[in-house]
Amino acid sequence: MRQKKVKRAKADHEIGAGEIGKEPESENILAEFKTTNVLSFSAREKSIFIHGKLADQDAVVILEKTPITEDSLAELFSDSRLKLDMRNDIYSTYRLQAPPQLNEIKTTVVCPATEKHVKKYQRQETFLVEETGEDYQSITLPYIQKQSLSIQWVYNILEKKAEAERIVYEDLDPDVGFVLLPDFKWDQKQVDNLYLIAITHQRGIRSLRDLTSEHLPLLHNIFQKGKAAILQRYSLPSSKLRVYLHYQPSYYHLHVHFTKLGYEAPGCGVERAHLLADVIQNLQSDPEYYRTRTLYFPLRADDELLSKFKEAGRL
Ligand code: GTA
């Protein structure tokens, strides 16, 4: 399959793009990392989620092998060492030892990690929850008001205290404006696994449940300008994009996920992802749609919200 490399031309309105592939060197803080346990592991995804200690603080480290890009092939073939494993008739298998710059591992560090982070990355059985509008008010809302993950990272982005150089597009309007930037799950090396998020400047919209027809101008704006910015920057038309919101999200500040169609991003399944186009249509036909409808979502076995649904006799 052809891997399309990320184009680096600047678009109108865009704010300084990060220098792809030219990240600054940083000291190896992981030299001191002490593994406690492996939270999950996927041979297929070539990733591992590890819980451990970093300078006596709880930390989660995510290691992921990155895709092989077409533009690296010539160097990969010419500059690697090849070790034969077996040969049989017309078939042979090898271990190719690539030059270090072509053999990087995308590494995400969450430190200090809360218990919620540790649970979030642990592979666990999940259960589908049926949440009516009343369940949201009596069970979910009180829980998320007390228990949700900090959204300081979101405010840092909106206030340009972090990731400012990564912003792809920004609309500064306080009501309908947003910041569009690469999700931290995307290494930005190829568009095949493109993943950006649009974060609203408006604060206080927690999730899909808070949306009413009043928010249609905001949603239209994110949809139209987000798609246009992605077309301009990455030459990817809207027919190649999956644009959606999560319910439940992990972070309760309204944001929209833009991923490349065909890329199986974590959380893009029907039990969690709501297409923005559908959200807009639903609000057009019923302004209170998301306040009143029953919504379905998966929860992990040890999620406290699941216990709250059980205690309320809703499972
Ligand atoms: N640019 O600091 C950040 C940042 N943070 C803290 C989160 N995001 C960030 N982006 C930037 N900078 O797509 C991104 C997340 C996510 C979005 C929040 O914001 O990557 P959400 O509120 O709907 O929450 O979206 P979601 O999708 O549940 O969060 P997340 O973290 O993606 O977790 C989903 C599941 O994906 C996890 O349980 C995990 O098991 C799985 N997963 C698989 N691969 C990875 C991976 N490489 N990294 C993280 N999680 C992964």
Short mmCIF file of C-alpha atoms and ligand atoms in Angstrom, two decimals:
data_model
loop_
_atom_site.label_atom_id
_atom_site.label_comp_id
_atom_site.label_asym_id
_atom_site.label_seq_id
_atom_site.Cartn_x
_atom_site.Cartn_y
_atom_site.Cartn_z
CA MET A 1 0.00 0.00 0.00
CA ARG A 2 1.25 3.47 -0.90
CA GLN A 3 2.16 5.58 2.13
CA LYS A 4 1.52 9.23 1.48
CA LYS A 5 4.02 11.47 3.21
CA VAL A 6 2.82 14.54 5.05
CA LYS A 7 3.05 17.67 2.91
CA ARG A 8 4.67 20.61 4.63
CA ALA A 9 3.35 23.60 2.68
CA LYS A 10 1.79 26.24 4.91
CA ALA A 11 -1.90 27.04 4.59
CA ASP A 12 -3.61 30.43 5.02
CA HIS A 13 -4.45 31.16 8.68
CA GLU A 14 -2.19 28.41 9.86
CA ILE A 15 0.16 29.00 12.71
CA GLY A 16 3.75 27.71 12.52
CA ALA A 17 3.79 24.05 11.63
CA GLY A 18 6.04 21.78 13.67
CA GLU A 19 9.19 20.73 11.81
CA ILE A 20 8.28 17.20 10.91
CA GLY A 21 11.09 14.79 11.59
CA LYS A 22 13.25 17.53 13.14
CA GLU A 23 12.28 17.24 16.77
CA PRO A 24 14.85 18.53 19.23
CA GLU A 25 16.99 15.99 21.07
CA SER A 26 15.90 15.50 24.67
CA GLU A 27 17.52 13.78 27.60
CA ASN A 28 16.48 10.19 28.16
CA ILE A 29 14.15 10.59 31.14
CA LEU A 30 13.15 6.95 30.62
CA ALA A 31 16.58 5.70 31.68
CA GLU A 32 15.22 5.95 35.25
CA PHE A 33 11.85 4.36 34.46
CA LYS A 34 11.05 1.30 36.61
CA THR A 35 8.40 -0.99 35.20
CA THR A 36 5.66 -2.06 37.62
CA ASN A 37 3.47 -3.98 35.20
CA VAL A 38 2.36 -4.19 31.58
CA LEU A 39 -1.15 -2.77 31.26
CA SER A 40 -1.78 -4.01 27.75
CA PHE A 41 0.07 -5.24 24.74
CA SER A 42 -0.82 -5.76 21.10
CA ALA A 43 1.33 -7.77 18.70
CA ARG A 44 -0.89 -6.60 15.84
CA GLU A 45 -0.71 -2.88 16.71
CA LYS A 46 2.94 -3.31 17.75
CA SER A 47 2.33 -1.34 20.93
CA ILE A 48 2.74 -1.81 24.66
CA PHE A 49 1.28 0.21 27.57
CA ILE A 50 3.42 0.08 30.71
CA HIS A 51 2.76 1.26 34.26
CA GLY A 52 5.80 2.15 36.33
CA LYS A 53 7.65 4.72 38.38
CA LEU A 54 9.56 7.73 37.15
CA ALA A 55 11.45 9.51 39.93
CA ASP A 56 9.05 7.99 42.49
CA GLN A 57 5.98 9.16 40.63
CA ASP A 58 3.45 6.90 38.94
CA ALA A 59 3.84 7.00 35.19
CA VAL A 60 2.37 5.36 32.11
CA VAL A 61 4.60 4.84 29.11
CA ILE A 62 3.17 3.91 25.70
CA LEU A 63 5.55 2.48 23.10
CA GLU A 64 4.38 2.07 19.52
CA LYS A 65 6.33 1.01 16.44
CA THR A 66 5.70 3.54 13.68
CA PRO A 67 4.56 2.70 10.13
CA ILE A 68 7.13 2.26 7.36
CA THR A 69 6.88 5.14 4.92
CA GLU A 70 7.44 4.91 1.18
CA ASP A 71 10.01 7.72 1.18
CA SER A 72 12.21 5.76 3.60
CA LEU A 73 12.41 2.64 1.43
CA ALA A 74 15.50 3.47 -0.59
CA GLU A 75 17.50 4.24 2.57
CA LEU A 76 16.01 1.23 4.33
CA PHE A 77 17.10 -1.14 1.56
CA SER A 78 20.54 0.34 1.03
CA ASP A 79 21.64 1.11 4.62
CA SER A 80 20.32 -1.88 6.61
CA ARG A 81 21.90 -5.16 7.66
CA LEU A 82 20.02 -8.27 6.63
CA LYS A 83 20.14 -11.54 8.60
CA LEU A 84 18.77 -14.65 7.05
CA ASP A 85 16.25 -16.65 9.12
CA MET A 86 15.34 -19.36 6.64
CA ARG A 87 15.28 -20.15 2.94
CA ASN A 88 12.98 -22.70 1.29
CA ASP A 89 12.49 -22.92 -2.48
CA ILE A 90 11.40 -19.44 -3.63
CA TYR A 91 10.70 -18.31 -0.03
CA SER A 92 13.06 -16.67 2.43
CA THR A 93 12.62 -14.66 5.63
CA TYR A 94 15.08 -12.22 7.17
CA ARG A 95 15.55 -9.88 10.09
CA LEU A 96 16.34 -6.46 8.71
CA GLN A 97 18.32 -4.21 11.04
CA ALA A 98 17.41 -0.71 9.96
CA PRO A 99 19.44 2.45 10.65
CA PRO A 100 18.26 4.00 13.98
CA GLN A 101 16.54 6.99 12.34
CA LEU A 102 14.30 4.60 10.39
CA ASN A 103 13.54 2.46 13.39
CA GLU A 104 11.99 4.87 15.86
CA ILE A 105 9.41 4.01 18.48
CA LYS A 106 6.70 6.59 19.16
CA THR A 107 6.77 7.07 22.93
CA THR A 108 4.10 8.74 25.04
CA VAL A 109 4.74 9.47 28.71
CA VAL A 110 2.01 10.39 31.20
CA CYS A 111 3.63 11.51 34.46
CA PRO A 112 2.44 11.85 37.11
CA ALA A 113 -0.27 9.41 36.09
CA THR A 114 -3.43 9.18 38.16
CA GLU A 115 -5.16 5.90 38.97
CA LYS A 116 -7.68 6.83 36.27
CA HIS A 117 -4.90 6.98 33.66
CA VAL A 118 -3.60 3.60 34.73
CA LYS A 119 -7.09 2.07 34.46
CA LYS A 120 -7.77 3.77 31.12
CA TYR A 121 -4.81 2.06 29.48
CA GLN A 122 -5.39 -1.35 31.06
CA ARG A 123 -6.92 -3.96 28.79
CA GLN A 124 -10.20 -4.93 30.33
CA GLU A 125 -13.57 -6.41 29.61
CA THR A 126 -16.09 -3.71 28.61
CA PHE A 127 -19.85 -3.48 29.05
CA LEU A 128 -22.34 -1.51 26.99
CA VAL A 129 -24.28 1.01 29.07
CA GLU A 130 -27.69 2.39 28.12
CA GLU A 131 -27.98 5.95 29.41
CA THR A 132 -31.31 7.81 29.25
CA GLY A 133 -31.44 11.60 29.57
CA GLU A 134 -32.49 11.11 33.23
CA ASP A 135 -29.62 8.68 33.86
CA TYR A 136 -27.26 11.34 32.59
CA GLN A 137 -28.62 13.91 35.05
CA SER A 138 -28.80 11.58 38.06
CA ILE A 139 -25.81 9.24 37.54
CA THR A 140 -23.31 10.41 34.92
CA LEU A 141 -23.27 14.18 35.43
CA PRO A 142 -22.67 14.08 39.22
CA TYR A 143 -19.93 11.50 38.60
CA ILE A 144 -18.08 13.47 35.91
CA GLN A 145 -18.37 16.68 37.93
CA LYS A 146 -16.37 14.98 40.70
CA GLN A 147 -14.22 12.44 38.91
CA SER A 148 -13.10 13.41 35.44
CA LEU A 149 -9.51 13.66 34.21
CA SER A 150 -7.92 17.11 34.35
CA ILE A 151 -8.33 19.23 31.20
CA GLN A 152 -5.39 21.48 31.98
CA TRP A 153 -3.69 20.23 28.78
CA VAL A 154 -6.67 21.61 26.79
CA TYR A 155 -6.40 25.04 28.42
CA ASN A 156 -2.64 25.02 27.78
CA ILE A 157 -3.36 24.54 24.06
CA LEU A 158 -6.07 27.24 23.95
CA GLU A 159 -3.82 29.68 25.81
CA LYS A 160 -0.74 28.79 23.68
CA LYS A 161 1.15 27.57 26.73
CA ALA A 162 1.76 24.22 25.03
CA GLU A 163 1.86 22.81 21.50
CA ALA A 164 1.45 26.30 19.95
CA GLU A 165 3.90 25.42 17.18
CA ARG A 166 1.80 22.38 16.26
CA ILE A 167 -1.44 24.29 15.56
CA VAL A 168 -2.65 23.67 12.02
CA TYR A 169 -5.53 26.15 12.03
CA GLU A 170 -7.20 28.49 14.47
CA ASP A 171 -10.44 30.45 14.47
CA LEU A 172 -10.22 32.88 17.38
CA ASP A 173 -13.93 33.63 17.68
CA PRO A 174 -14.92 33.07 21.34
CA ASP A 175 -18.28 31.48 20.44
CA VAL A 176 -17.66 29.47 17.26
CA GLY A 177 -13.85 29.41 17.20
CA PHE A 178 -11.56 26.45 17.73
CA VAL A 179 -7.98 25.23 17.54
CA LEU A 180 -7.16 22.39 15.14
CA LEU A 181 -3.95 20.47 15.86
CA PRO A 182 -2.45 17.00 15.57
CA ASP A 183 -3.72 14.58 18.17
CA PHE A 184 -0.88 13.28 20.29
CA LYS A 185 -1.54 9.78 18.99
CA TRP A 186 -0.38 10.88 15.50
CA ASP A 187 3.34 11.01 14.69
CA GLN A 188 2.59 13.25 11.63
CA LYS A 189 4.93 11.24 9.43
CA GLN A 190 2.29 9.98 6.96
CA VAL A 191 -1.32 10.88 6.22
CA ASP A 192 -2.47 7.23 6.32
CA ASN A 193 -3.03 7.49 10.05
CA LEU A 194 -3.89 11.21 10.09
CA TYR A 195 -5.45 12.23 13.39
CA LEU A 196 -6.24 15.80 14.37
CA ILE A 197 -8.48 17.26 17.04
CA ALA A 198 -10.48 20.48 17.00
CA ILE A 199 -10.82 21.99 20.47
CA THR A 200 -13.48 24.67 21.00
CA HIS A 201 -12.55 28.05 22.42
CA GLN A 202 -15.92 28.08 24.16
CA ARG A 203 -15.52 26.55 27.61
CA GLY A 204 -18.09 24.64 29.61
CA ILE A 205 -19.46 22.39 26.85
CA ARG A 206 -18.64 19.07 28.43
CA SER A 207 -19.77 16.61 25.78
CA LEU A 208 -22.41 15.62 23.25
CA ARG A 209 -24.96 15.71 26.08
CA ASP A 210 -24.57 19.49 26.48
CA LEU A 211 -25.19 20.22 22.80
CA THR A 212 -28.42 21.88 21.65
CA SER A 213 -29.39 23.64 18.42
CA GLU A 214 -27.76 26.77 19.91
CA HIS A 215 -24.42 25.12 19.18
CA LEU A 216 -25.13 24.49 15.49
CA PRO A 217 -23.12 27.52 14.30
CA LEU A 218 -20.14 26.22 16.33
CA LEU A 219 -20.47 22.68 14.96
CA HIS A 220 -20.90 23.88 11.35
CA ASN A 221 -17.87 26.11 11.72
CA ILE A 222 -15.66 23.28 13.04
CA PHE A 223 -16.91 20.93 10.34
CA GLN A 224 -16.43 23.30 7.40
CA LYS A 225 -13.22 25.06 8.44
CA GLY A 226 -11.66 21.92 9.89
CA LYS A 227 -12.18 20.04 6.60
CA ALA A 228 -10.92 23.00 4.56
CA ALA A 229 -7.77 23.32 6.68
CA ILE A 230 -7.03 19.60 6.33
CA LEU A 231 -7.55 19.77 2.56
CA GLN A 232 -5.20 22.72 2.31
CA ARG A 233 -2.49 21.33 4.58
CA TYR A 234 -2.62 17.59 3.88
CA SER A 235 -4.40 17.50 0.47
CA LEU A 236 -6.97 15.17 1.97
CA PRO A 237 -10.56 15.81 0.76
CA SER A 238 -13.53 15.57 3.14
CA SER A 239 -14.57 12.30 1.43
CA LYS A 240 -11.46 10.74 3.04
CA LEU A 241 -12.20 11.95 6.56
CA ARG A 242 -14.03 10.48 9.55
CA VAL A 243 -15.13 13.45 11.66
CA TYR A 244 -16.67 12.52 15.00
CA LEU A 245 -17.16 13.08 18.70
CA HIS A 246 -16.73 10.50 21.43
CA TYR A 247 -19.40 9.67 23.95
CA GLN A 248 -18.22 9.22 26.66
CA PRO A 249 -15.07 11.22 26.02
CA SER A 250 -12.07 10.94 28.35
CA TYR A 251 -11.77 14.74 28.59
CA TYR A 252 -14.89 16.83 29.19
CA HIS A 253 -14.19 19.90 27.06
CA LEU A 254 -15.84 19.76 23.64
CA HIS A 255 -13.52 18.51 20.93
CA VAL A 256 -13.96 16.85 17.54
CA HIS A 257 -11.80 14.04 16.15
CA PHE A 258 -10.67 14.19 12.48
CA THR A 259 -9.14 10.90 11.34
CA LYS A 260 -8.40 9.44 7.95
CA LEU A 261 -11.10 7.12 6.70
CA GLY A 262 -9.72 3.58 6.70
CA TYR A 263 -7.45 4.20 9.68
CA GLU A 264 -8.81 2.19 12.62
CA ALA A 265 -8.17 4.84 15.25
CA PRO A 266 -8.73 3.73 18.87
CA GLY A 267 -12.33 4.63 19.76
CA CYS A 268 -13.69 4.95 16.20
CA GLY A 269 -16.20 2.10 16.65
CA VAL A 270 -19.97 2.64 16.49
CA GLU A 271 -20.37 2.20 20.24
CA ARG A 272 -18.34 5.33 20.94
CA ALA A 273 -17.99 7.55 17.85
CA HIS A 274 -20.78 9.90 16.72
CA LEU A 275 -20.28 11.39 13.25
CA LEU A 276 -20.36 15.17 13.39
CA ALA A 277 -22.57 15.21 10.27
CA ASP A 278 -25.16 13.09 12.12
CA VAL A 279 -24.87 15.21 15.26
CA ILE A 280 -25.63 18.34 13.21
CA GLN A 281 -28.62 16.73 11.48
CA ASN A 282 -30.01 15.36 14.74
CA LEU A 283 -29.84 18.79 16.36
CA GLN A 284 -31.46 20.36 13.29
CA SER A 285 -34.43 18.01 13.56
CA ASP A 286 -34.66 18.15 17.37
CA PRO A 287 -32.90 20.99 19.25
CA GLU A 288 -32.90 18.89 22.47
CA TYR A 289 -31.89 15.61 20.81
CA TYR A 290 -28.78 14.97 22.90
CA ARG A 291 -30.39 16.11 26.14
CA THR A 292 -33.25 13.65 25.84
CA ARG A 293 -32.19 10.61 23.81
CA THR A 294 -30.88 7.35 25.20
CA LEU A 295 -27.20 7.05 24.36
CA TYR A 296 -25.11 3.87 24.44
CA PHE A 297 -21.44 3.61 25.31
CA PRO A 298 -18.93 1.05 26.57
CA LEU A 299 -17.38 1.18 30.04
CA ARG A 300 -14.50 -0.85 31.42
CA ALA A 301 -15.18 -3.45 34.10
CA ASP A 302 -13.50 -1.43 36.86
CA ASP A 303 -14.82 1.98 35.80
CA GLU A 304 -16.51 3.61 38.79
CA LEU A 305 -19.20 4.98 36.51
CA LEU A 306 -20.14 1.39 35.70
CA SER A 307 -20.55 0.73 39.45
CA LYS A 308 -22.79 3.80 39.71
CA PHE A 309 -25.04 2.42 36.94
CA LYS A 310 -25.12 -0.95 38.73
CA GLU A 311 -25.94 0.68 42.10
CA ALA A 312 -28.81 2.55 40.43
CA GLY A 313 -30.15 -0.75 39.06
CA ARG A 314 -29.48 0.34 35.47
CA LEU A 315 -27.36 -2.69 34.57
N1 GTA B 1 -2.46 17.11 21.00
O1 GTA B 1 -1.82 16.61 25.47
C1 GTA B 1 -2.42 16.27 24.47
C2 GTA B 1 -3.45 15.29 24.46
N2 GTA B 1 -4.02 14.51 25.42
C3 GTA B 1 -3.70 14.48 26.83
C4 GTA B 1 -4.98 13.75 24.85
N3 GTA B 1 -5.04 14.02 23.54
C5 GTA B 1 -4.10 14.98 23.27
N4 GTA B 1 -3.78 15.58 22.10
C6 GTA B 1 -2.81 16.50 22.11
N5 GTA B 1 -2.16 16.85 23.26
O2 GTA B 1 -7.68 11.49 20.85
C7 GTA B 1 -5.97 13.48 22.58
C8 GTA B 1 -6.19 11.99 22.75
C9 GTA B 1 -7.61 11.82 22.21
C10 GTA B 1 -8.25 13.18 22.43
C11 GTA B 1 -9.25 13.14 23.54
O3 GTA B 1 -7.22 14.06 22.81
O4 GTA B 1 -5.25 11.23 22.04
P1 GTA B 1 -11.43 11.81 24.12
O5 GTA B 1 -11.70 12.77 25.23
O6 GTA B 1 -12.57 11.39 23.29
O7 GTA B 1 -10.68 10.64 24.81
O8 GTA B 1 -10.36 12.42 23.11
P2 GTA B 1 -10.17 9.23 24.31
O9 GTA B 1 -10.25 9.09 22.87
O10 GTA B 1 -10.79 8.20 25.16
O11 GTA B 1 -8.71 9.34 24.82
P3 GTA B 1 -7.49 8.51 24.44
O12 GTA B 1 -6.42 9.07 25.29
O13 GTA B 1 -7.30 8.52 23.00
O14 GTA B 1 -7.85 7.01 24.92
C12 GTA B 1 -8.58 6.08 24.15
C13 GTA B 1 -8.01 4.72 24.21
O15 GTA B 1 -7.13 4.59 23.12
C14 GTA B 1 -7.17 4.44 25.45
O16 GTA B 1 -7.91 3.80 26.43
C15 GTA B 1 -6.07 3.53 24.91
O17 GTA B 1 -6.25 2.21 25.35
C16 GTA B 1 -6.23 3.56 23.40
N6 GTA B 1 -4.96 3.82 22.69
C17 GTA B 1 -4.51 3.04 21.70
N7 GTA B 1 -3.36 3.50 21.21
C18 GTA B 1 -3.05 4.60 21.92
C19 GTA B 1 -1.96 5.50 21.89
N8 GTA B 1 -0.97 5.38 21.05
N9 GTA B 1 -1.96 6.52 22.76
C20 GTA B 1 -2.97 6.67 23.62
N10 GTA B 1 -4.02 5.84 23.70
C21 GTA B 1 -4.08 4.81 22.86
#
